[in-house]
XYZ file of C-alpha atoms in Angstrom:
392
model
C 40.355 10.067 39.407
C 36.734 9.925 37.913
C 36.179 7.009 35.384
C 33.435 4.134 34.820
C 34.744 2.258 38.396
C 32.686 5.031 40.076
C 29.582 3.708 38.158
C 26.942 1.247 38.915
C 28.148 -2.393 37.532
C 24.400 -2.529 36.676
C 24.388 0.801 34.530
C 27.531 -0.112 32.980
C 26.128 -3.687 31.728
C 23.588 -1.895 30.025
C 24.552 -0.861 26.488
C 22.905 2.627 25.091
C 19.578 2.584 22.957
C 20.460 1.252 19.177
C 17.629 3.784 18.442
C 19.216 6.698 19.712
C 22.232 6.071 18.002
C 20.723 6.289 14.439
C 18.672 9.053 15.247
C 21.984 10.646 15.943
C 23.707 9.802 13.029
C 20.474 11.016 10.794
C 20.424 14.339 12.684
C 24.124 14.739 11.493
C 23.151 14.988 7.932
C 20.686 17.348 6.121
C 17.881 15.944 4.085
C 17.510 12.839 5.751
C 14.066 10.901 5.154
C 13.320 9.313 8.622
C 11.366 6.026 8.697
C 12.967 5.432 12.246
C 10.658 7.067 14.667
C 8.209 5.413 16.873
C 5.922 8.397 17.475
C 2.596 9.143 15.735
C 3.013 12.189 13.015
C -0.569 13.639 13.747
C -0.714 16.439 16.422
C -2.587 15.724 19.417
C -6.443 16.601 19.112
C -7.273 20.302 19.760
C -9.906 19.163 22.240
C -7.295 17.456 24.227
C -5.038 20.327 24.130
C -7.649 22.638 24.830
C -8.595 20.729 28.353
C -5.257 20.975 29.354
C -4.992 24.460 28.515
C -8.211 25.133 30.286
C -6.716 23.236 33.319
C -3.773 25.473 33.768
C -5.738 28.722 33.165
C -8.337 27.568 35.906
C -5.316 27.381 38.453
C -4.920 23.237 38.447
C -1.488 23.094 38.660
C -0.576 21.449 42.044
C 0.306 17.802 42.634
C -2.679 15.616 42.161
C -3.160 12.288 44.131
C 0.268 10.010 43.934
C -1.882 7.490 42.153
C -3.317 10.244 39.561
C -6.571 12.092 39.547
C -9.395 9.750 40.725
C -11.564 11.538 37.870
C -9.221 10.079 35.241
C -8.526 6.337 36.844
C -12.510 6.208 36.758
C -12.085 7.061 33.024
C -9.522 4.550 32.299
C -11.758 2.058 33.973
C -14.746 2.860 32.153
C -12.523 2.994 28.659
C -10.936 -0.765 29.202
C -14.252 -1.950 30.180
C -16.232 -0.761 27.203
C -13.257 -1.215 24.337
C -11.628 -4.231 25.785
C -14.282 -5.704 28.463
C -11.375 -5.298 31.517
C -12.760 -4.744 34.770
C -10.770 -2.649 37.149
C -11.429 -1.034 40.495
C -10.309 3.105 40.160
C -9.188 3.167 43.739
C -7.114 0.092 44.211
C -6.298 -1.355 40.707
C -4.966 1.862 38.870
C -2.032 4.060 39.253
C -1.035 6.846 36.532
C 2.413 7.098 35.605
C 4.810 9.343 33.771
C 4.231 7.162 30.376
C 4.901 3.910 29.754
C 8.095 3.968 30.433
C 8.099 4.818 33.872
C 5.231 2.099 34.363
C 7.312 -0.724 33.173
C 10.063 0.383 35.207
C 8.214 0.548 38.923
C 6.569 -2.760 37.877
C 9.636 -4.719 37.431
C 11.174 -3.127 40.376
C 8.017 -3.614 42.650
C 8.286 -7.819 41.656
C 11.639 -8.774 41.514
C 14.280 -9.066 43.475
C 18.669 -9.873 42.452
C 18.759 -13.059 40.898
C 15.136 -13.815 39.988
C 14.650 -14.417 36.344
C 12.432 -12.427 33.962
C 11.591 -13.746 30.620
C 11.673 -11.315 27.765
C 10.919 -11.586 24.040
C 13.187 -11.186 21.095
C 12.890 -8.903 18.908
C 11.459 -6.859 21.578
C 11.284 -2.936 22.891
C 14.907 -1.779 23.831
C 13.756 -0.616 27.309
C 12.597 -4.214 28.283
C 15.960 -5.903 28.932
C 17.835 -2.554 30.355
C 14.960 -2.225 32.895
C 15.154 -5.949 33.931
C 19.126 -5.487 34.398
C 19.018 -2.399 36.123
C 16.435 -3.884 38.792
C 19.185 -6.456 39.724
C 16.978 -9.517 37.746
C 18.700 -11.631 34.958
C 16.675 -11.305 31.472
C 16.068 -14.949 29.818
C 15.608 -14.554 26.195
C 12.976 -16.262 23.984
C 13.834 -15.511 20.380
C 10.618 -15.218 18.324
C 10.633 -16.019 14.414
C 9.152 -14.549 11.409
C 7.647 -18.177 10.256
C 5.077 -17.721 13.245
C 4.617 -14.040 12.546
C 6.822 -13.270 15.840
C 4.154 -14.629 18.136
C 5.247 -16.378 21.433
C 4.335 -20.323 21.219
C 3.774 -22.509 23.971
C 6.736 -24.710 23.776
C 8.989 -21.569 23.563
C 7.309 -20.440 26.888
C 7.490 -23.775 28.676
C 11.191 -24.301 28.124
C 12.134 -20.736 29.378
C 10.354 -21.103 32.585
C 12.518 -22.195 35.609
C 12.375 -21.940 39.511
C 13.946 -18.611 39.178
C 11.237 -17.464 37.120
C 9.476 -14.297 38.477
C 7.760 -12.811 35.632
C 7.522 -12.857 31.503
C 7.448 -9.444 29.963
C 5.510 -9.256 26.768
C 4.429 -6.558 24.197
C 1.414 -7.161 21.801
C 0.845 -5.561 19.162
C 4.711 -5.535 19.300
C 6.962 -2.864 18.935
C 9.381 -3.639 16.618
C 7.441 -6.066 14.402
C 3.969 -5.512 14.479
C 3.099 -8.952 15.804
C 0.148 -9.875 17.665
C -1.271 -12.500 19.941
C -5.037 -13.178 19.263
C -7.353 -14.725 21.816
C -6.671 -18.397 20.248
C -2.737 -17.694 20.367
C -3.208 -16.612 24.245
C -5.461 -19.999 24.955
C -2.294 -21.952 24.075
C -0.487 -20.426 26.912
C -2.632 -19.620 29.443
C -2.460 -23.052 31.107
C 1.082 -22.625 31.477
C 1.167 -19.040 33.291
C -1.427 -20.427 35.751
C 0.415 -23.371 36.471
C 3.712 -21.974 36.836
C 2.371 -18.706 38.820
C 4.652 -16.824 37.181
C 3.449 -12.753 36.855
C 2.961 -11.180 33.393
C 3.923 -7.764 32.467
C 1.982 -6.868 29.529
C 2.616 -3.579 27.739
C -0.367 -2.904 25.791
C 0.495 0.596 24.180
C -0.301 -0.274 20.917
C -3.957 -2.016 21.864
C -5.991 0.494 20.113
C -3.699 -0.007 16.708
C -4.844 -3.417 16.112
C -5.996 -3.984 12.222
C -7.185 -7.659 12.246
C -9.177 -9.104 15.232
C -10.075 -6.832 18.045
C -7.308 -6.707 20.664
C -7.130 -9.374 23.361
C -5.375 -9.219 26.418
C -4.241 -12.057 28.886
C -5.849 -10.042 31.483
C -9.204 -11.098 29.877
C -8.748 -14.857 31.017
C -10.153 -14.688 34.584
C -8.096 -17.586 35.620
C -4.874 -15.782 35.686
C -6.005 -12.057 35.628
C -4.725 -11.617 39.047
C -1.354 -12.670 37.605
C -1.254 -10.310 34.925
C 0.025 -6.336 35.329
C -1.522 -4.268 32.564
C 0.665 -1.371 31.120
C -0.922 1.115 28.646
C -1.074 4.773 27.895
C -1.779 7.813 25.747
C 1.295 8.335 23.668
C 0.695 6.275 20.698
C -3.379 5.889 20.008
C -3.950 9.152 21.427
C -1.052 10.950 19.753
C 0.291 12.238 23.173
C 3.864 11.260 23.107
C 5.287 14.320 24.956
C 2.623 14.440 27.479
C 4.239 11.409 29.203
C 1.359 9.803 30.430
C 0.631 6.141 31.155
C -0.856 3.973 33.482
C -1.025 0.362 35.234
C -3.730 -1.766 36.134
C -3.256 -4.653 38.350
C -4.087 -6.558 41.748
C -4.189 -4.163 44.588
C -1.125 -5.989 46.087
C 0.973 -4.819 43.217
C -0.662 -1.131 42.865
C 0.227 -0.673 46.614
C 3.949 -1.610 46.085
C 4.229 0.501 42.543
C 3.053 3.474 44.232
C 5.393 3.413 47.287
C 8.189 3.692 44.171
C 6.299 6.153 42.394
C 5.634 8.511 45.149
C 9.246 8.303 46.107
C 10.703 9.136 42.631
C 8.033 11.032 40.840
C 5.271 12.271 43.339
C 2.476 12.386 40.621
C 2.213 12.448 36.780
C 1.895 15.980 35.200
C -1.608 17.246 36.213
C -2.426 19.252 33.156
C -1.450 16.136 30.993
C -3.845 14.194 32.907
C -6.967 16.618 32.477
C -6.090 16.248 28.806
C -6.435 12.758 29.217
C -9.931 12.780 30.688
C -11.098 14.566 27.790
C -9.311 12.051 25.342
C -10.972 9.061 27.141
C -14.205 10.861 27.178
C -14.651 12.373 23.613
C -11.369 11.375 21.714
C -12.271 7.660 20.606
C -13.495 9.064 17.224
C -10.116 10.650 16.497
C -7.979 7.408 17.541
C -10.304 5.488 14.740
C -9.316 8.102 12.434
C -6.066 7.865 12.910
C -6.010 4.005 13.158
C -7.493 3.672 9.627
C -4.956 6.175 8.178
C -2.289 3.842 9.615
C -3.888 0.721 8.094
C -3.910 2.369 4.549
C -0.153 3.677 5.078
C 0.816 -0.516 6.008
C -0.724 -1.703 3.369
C 1.130 0.883 1.108
C 4.627 0.181 2.577
C 4.037 -3.416 2.713
C 3.433 -3.944 -0.832
C 6.110 -1.352 -1.720
C 8.744 -3.493 -0.066
C 7.843 -6.487 -1.236
C 8.069 -4.933 -4.687
C 11.450 -3.959 -4.249
C 12.756 -7.176 -3.076
C 12.903 -6.905 0.808
C 10.523 -9.397 2.245
C 8.037 -8.073 4.470
C 5.028 -9.903 6.651
C 1.690 -8.147 7.172
C 1.965 -6.763 10.514
C -1.728 -6.739 12.423
C -0.698 -3.990 14.904
C 1.256 -1.038 15.521
C 2.988 1.172 13.246
C 6.017 -0.688 12.022
C 7.054 -3.487 9.540
C 10.070 -5.833 10.023
C 11.292 -6.342 6.599
C 13.831 -9.359 5.842
C 17.496 -7.682 4.323
C 19.253 -11.288 4.719
C 19.395 -11.013 0.684
C 21.579 -8.209 0.742
C 24.542 -9.875 2.768
C 24.905 -7.232 4.913
C 24.032 -7.171 8.915
C 21.555 -4.854 9.944
C 23.727 -2.187 11.089
C 25.725 -2.327 8.390
C 22.419 -2.165 6.081
C 21.032 0.989 7.713
C 24.593 2.554 7.975
C 24.869 2.112 4.319
C 21.493 3.022 3.191
C 21.583 6.347 5.594
C 24.905 7.310 4.113
C 24.252 6.654 0.523
C 20.485 7.552 0.096
C 19.761 9.727 3.149
C 16.971 7.515 4.299
C 17.074 6.722 7.980
C 15.873 3.429 9.485
C 16.597 1.151 12.751
C 18.844 -1.981 12.553
C 16.713 -5.104 14.057
C 19.512 -5.790 16.251
C 18.719 -2.707 18.208
C 15.653 -4.900 19.514
C 17.554 -7.804 20.478
C 20.030 -10.467 18.635
C 16.729 -12.326 16.945
C 16.458 -8.864 14.968
C 19.727 -9.682 12.963
C 18.820 -9.810 9.267
C 15.855 -7.280 10.170
C 15.397 -3.533 10.167
C 12.590 -1.646 11.518
C 10.770 0.893 9.918
C 7.940 3.288 11.128
C 4.788 3.937 8.853
C 3.653 6.997 11.198
C 4.829 9.036 8.261
C 2.348 10.267 5.261
C 2.223 8.655 1.904
C 4.388 11.003 0.241
C 7.196 10.807 2.489
C 6.852 6.739 2.213
C 6.882 7.075 -1.048
C 9.954 9.162 -1.444
C 11.654 6.733 1.013
C 10.737 3.596 -1.135
C 12.368 5.216 -4.461
C 15.816 5.608 -2.795
C 15.590 2.704 -0.917
C 15.196 0.916 -4.382
C 17.757 3.016 -5.857
C 19.781 1.646 -3.404
C 18.996 -2.088 -3.906
C 19.620 -1.248 -7.444
C 22.887 -0.532 -6.902
C 23.636 -3.749 -5.047
C 22.151 -5.600 -8.087
C 19.206 -6.734 -6.121
C 16.353 -4.703 -7.640
C 15.845 -3.924 -10.961
C 15.888 -0.568 -12.166
């Protein structure tokens, strides 16, 4: 008989995505205003699409090198140098992946053995803990809090490190909180990382969507650069989610190991997408700035709107999410989102989709037009009026 006993225990231990659950619920209803999707509402700029189309027309439809087109790897290195003062060797220290998701997966699998511990942050992106679990390692959770603007603090990191700790997995700017770590914030933990010898997996997919200080990476600190594995990609800043293109920059020892996994399970990232990305890196940063400026305007509008209707929201300094507190409603995060969807046809994501530290919060994306955000705020206010938590 075929049942769950036929499945891997590691896979059975992984819960389905809490984000997908609410997407599926919203899809069953007509007229839903969704603030749940973590995806730019901009089309990929035409010059990027045109470059990919041209590559197909020219017959460039074959596998590339496992690590990706050398031309693209060189452009990635030039981009990181001029934007964030990060220096990498395109021959030995870069691999192009199928999105940031594959990058996270092969990074974890390349460095952990069963029983190793990987420190993850909560609230955090839904894929991190499952990726650790499916690699046979043990997630050790640090709970971040709103009082510290969802930053990782020195004392928290020190307390979480044990003899079994192999790596720390971080994501700043953060999905779902919009929190960032500044250079000063990182300076407080650099010696802890250096002294412990742990690896750092740093998912910086939202680096271009930073609204305060210029984005800083732990790889900017030379004393620990070799311990840092930097992950990024083209989905968010270049509005290329469906193109599925990411990359990893790290010490050659790590890249060589990742490439072994990559070449067996993937072979190479999509060829046309790689040519599009080359064009984006060479000529697309003005479009990135335009999108970032638009997100910042929307951020200011939606934060003000949520605070006015009584759902306290800190001002995120990165990404395109806010993380409002809904504790004053007396509902759990799941109860609130389910009731809001049923009553007002507005879809948000429960904070618990991102870990138990997300209880009492919801994730709201502002990768939508101002008109859509306005319409959603009117409906959310009406919902709160029904709960006697807001004046009509």
